[in-house]
mmCIF file of C-alpha atoms in Angstrom:
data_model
loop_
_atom_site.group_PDB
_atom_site.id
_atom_site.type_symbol
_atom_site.label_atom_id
_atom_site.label_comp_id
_atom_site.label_asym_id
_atom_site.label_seq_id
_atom_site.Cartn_x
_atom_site.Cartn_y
_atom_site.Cartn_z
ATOM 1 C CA UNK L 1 7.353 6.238 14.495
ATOM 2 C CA UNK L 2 9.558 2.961 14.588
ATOM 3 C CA UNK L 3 10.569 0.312 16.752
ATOM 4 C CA UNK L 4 9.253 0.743 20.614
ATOM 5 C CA UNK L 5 12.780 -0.085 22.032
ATOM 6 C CA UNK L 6 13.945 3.183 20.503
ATOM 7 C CA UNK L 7 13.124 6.757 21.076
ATOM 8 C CA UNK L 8 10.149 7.205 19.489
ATOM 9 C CA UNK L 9 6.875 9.366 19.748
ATOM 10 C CA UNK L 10 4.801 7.613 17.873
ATOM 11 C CA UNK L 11 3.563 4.024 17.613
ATOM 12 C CA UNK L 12 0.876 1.793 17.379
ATOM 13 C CA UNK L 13 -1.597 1.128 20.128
ATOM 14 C CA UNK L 14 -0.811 -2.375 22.084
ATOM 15 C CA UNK L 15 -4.438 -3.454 21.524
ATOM 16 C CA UNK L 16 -7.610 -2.860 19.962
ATOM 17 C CA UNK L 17 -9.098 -2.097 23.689
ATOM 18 C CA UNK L 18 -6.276 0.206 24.448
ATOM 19 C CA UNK L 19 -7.114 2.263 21.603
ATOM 20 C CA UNK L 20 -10.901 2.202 22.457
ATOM 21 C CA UNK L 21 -10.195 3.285 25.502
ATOM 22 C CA UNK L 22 -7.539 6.756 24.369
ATOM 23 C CA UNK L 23 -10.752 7.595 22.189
ATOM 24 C CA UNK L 24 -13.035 7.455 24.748
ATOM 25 C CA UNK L 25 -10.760 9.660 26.427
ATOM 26 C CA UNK L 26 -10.527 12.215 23.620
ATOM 27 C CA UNK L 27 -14.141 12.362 23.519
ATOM 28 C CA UNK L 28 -14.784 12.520 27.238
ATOM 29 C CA UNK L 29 -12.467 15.654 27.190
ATOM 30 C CA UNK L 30 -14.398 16.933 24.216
ATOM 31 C CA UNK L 31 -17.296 16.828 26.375
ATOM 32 C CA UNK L 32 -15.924 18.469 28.934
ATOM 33 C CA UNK L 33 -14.989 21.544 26.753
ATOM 34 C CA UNK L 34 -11.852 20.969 25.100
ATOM 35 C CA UNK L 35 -11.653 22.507 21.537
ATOM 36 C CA UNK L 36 -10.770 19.951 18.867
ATOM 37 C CA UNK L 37 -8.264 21.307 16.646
ATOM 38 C CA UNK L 38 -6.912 18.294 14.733
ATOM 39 C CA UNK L 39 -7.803 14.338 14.781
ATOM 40 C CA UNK L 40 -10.699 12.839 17.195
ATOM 41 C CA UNK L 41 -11.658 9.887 14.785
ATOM 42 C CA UNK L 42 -9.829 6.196 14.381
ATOM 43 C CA UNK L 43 -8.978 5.441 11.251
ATOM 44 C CA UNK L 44 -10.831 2.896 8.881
ATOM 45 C CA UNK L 45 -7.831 0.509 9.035
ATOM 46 C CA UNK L 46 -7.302 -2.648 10.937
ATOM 47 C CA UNK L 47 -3.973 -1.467 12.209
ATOM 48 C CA UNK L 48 -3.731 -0.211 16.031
ATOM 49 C CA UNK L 49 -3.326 2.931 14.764
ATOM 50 C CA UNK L 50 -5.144 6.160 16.123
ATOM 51 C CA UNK L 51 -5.108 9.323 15.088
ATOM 52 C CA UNK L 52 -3.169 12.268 16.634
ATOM 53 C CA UNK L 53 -5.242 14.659 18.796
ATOM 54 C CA UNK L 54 -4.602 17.698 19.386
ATOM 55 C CA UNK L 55 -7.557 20.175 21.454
ATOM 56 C CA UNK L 56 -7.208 22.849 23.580
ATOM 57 C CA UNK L 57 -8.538 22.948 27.102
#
């Protein structure tokens, strides 16, 4: 986590849309069968934050 002009893995989401739209992806491959190990809700916070995910397809 840190500054985006670094080499980082993990950041906040550019915009409230963009992270509406990774969790519709997580659920959309929940749907389709993937096994949920860890994450699949956003936070209560009004950061641009998500939650990792990690499933199993």
């Amino acid at each position: 986590m840190g500054d985006p002009k670094d080499n980082v893995d993990i950041g906040p989401m550019v915009s409230l849309e963009a992270r509406e739209e990774v969790h519709k992806q997580v659920l959309r491959s929940i749907d389709d069968g993937a096994n949920l190990i860890l994450g699949g809700e956003i936070p209560k916070i009004p950061e641009l934050f998500i939650q990792l995910h990690y499933y199993q397809m």
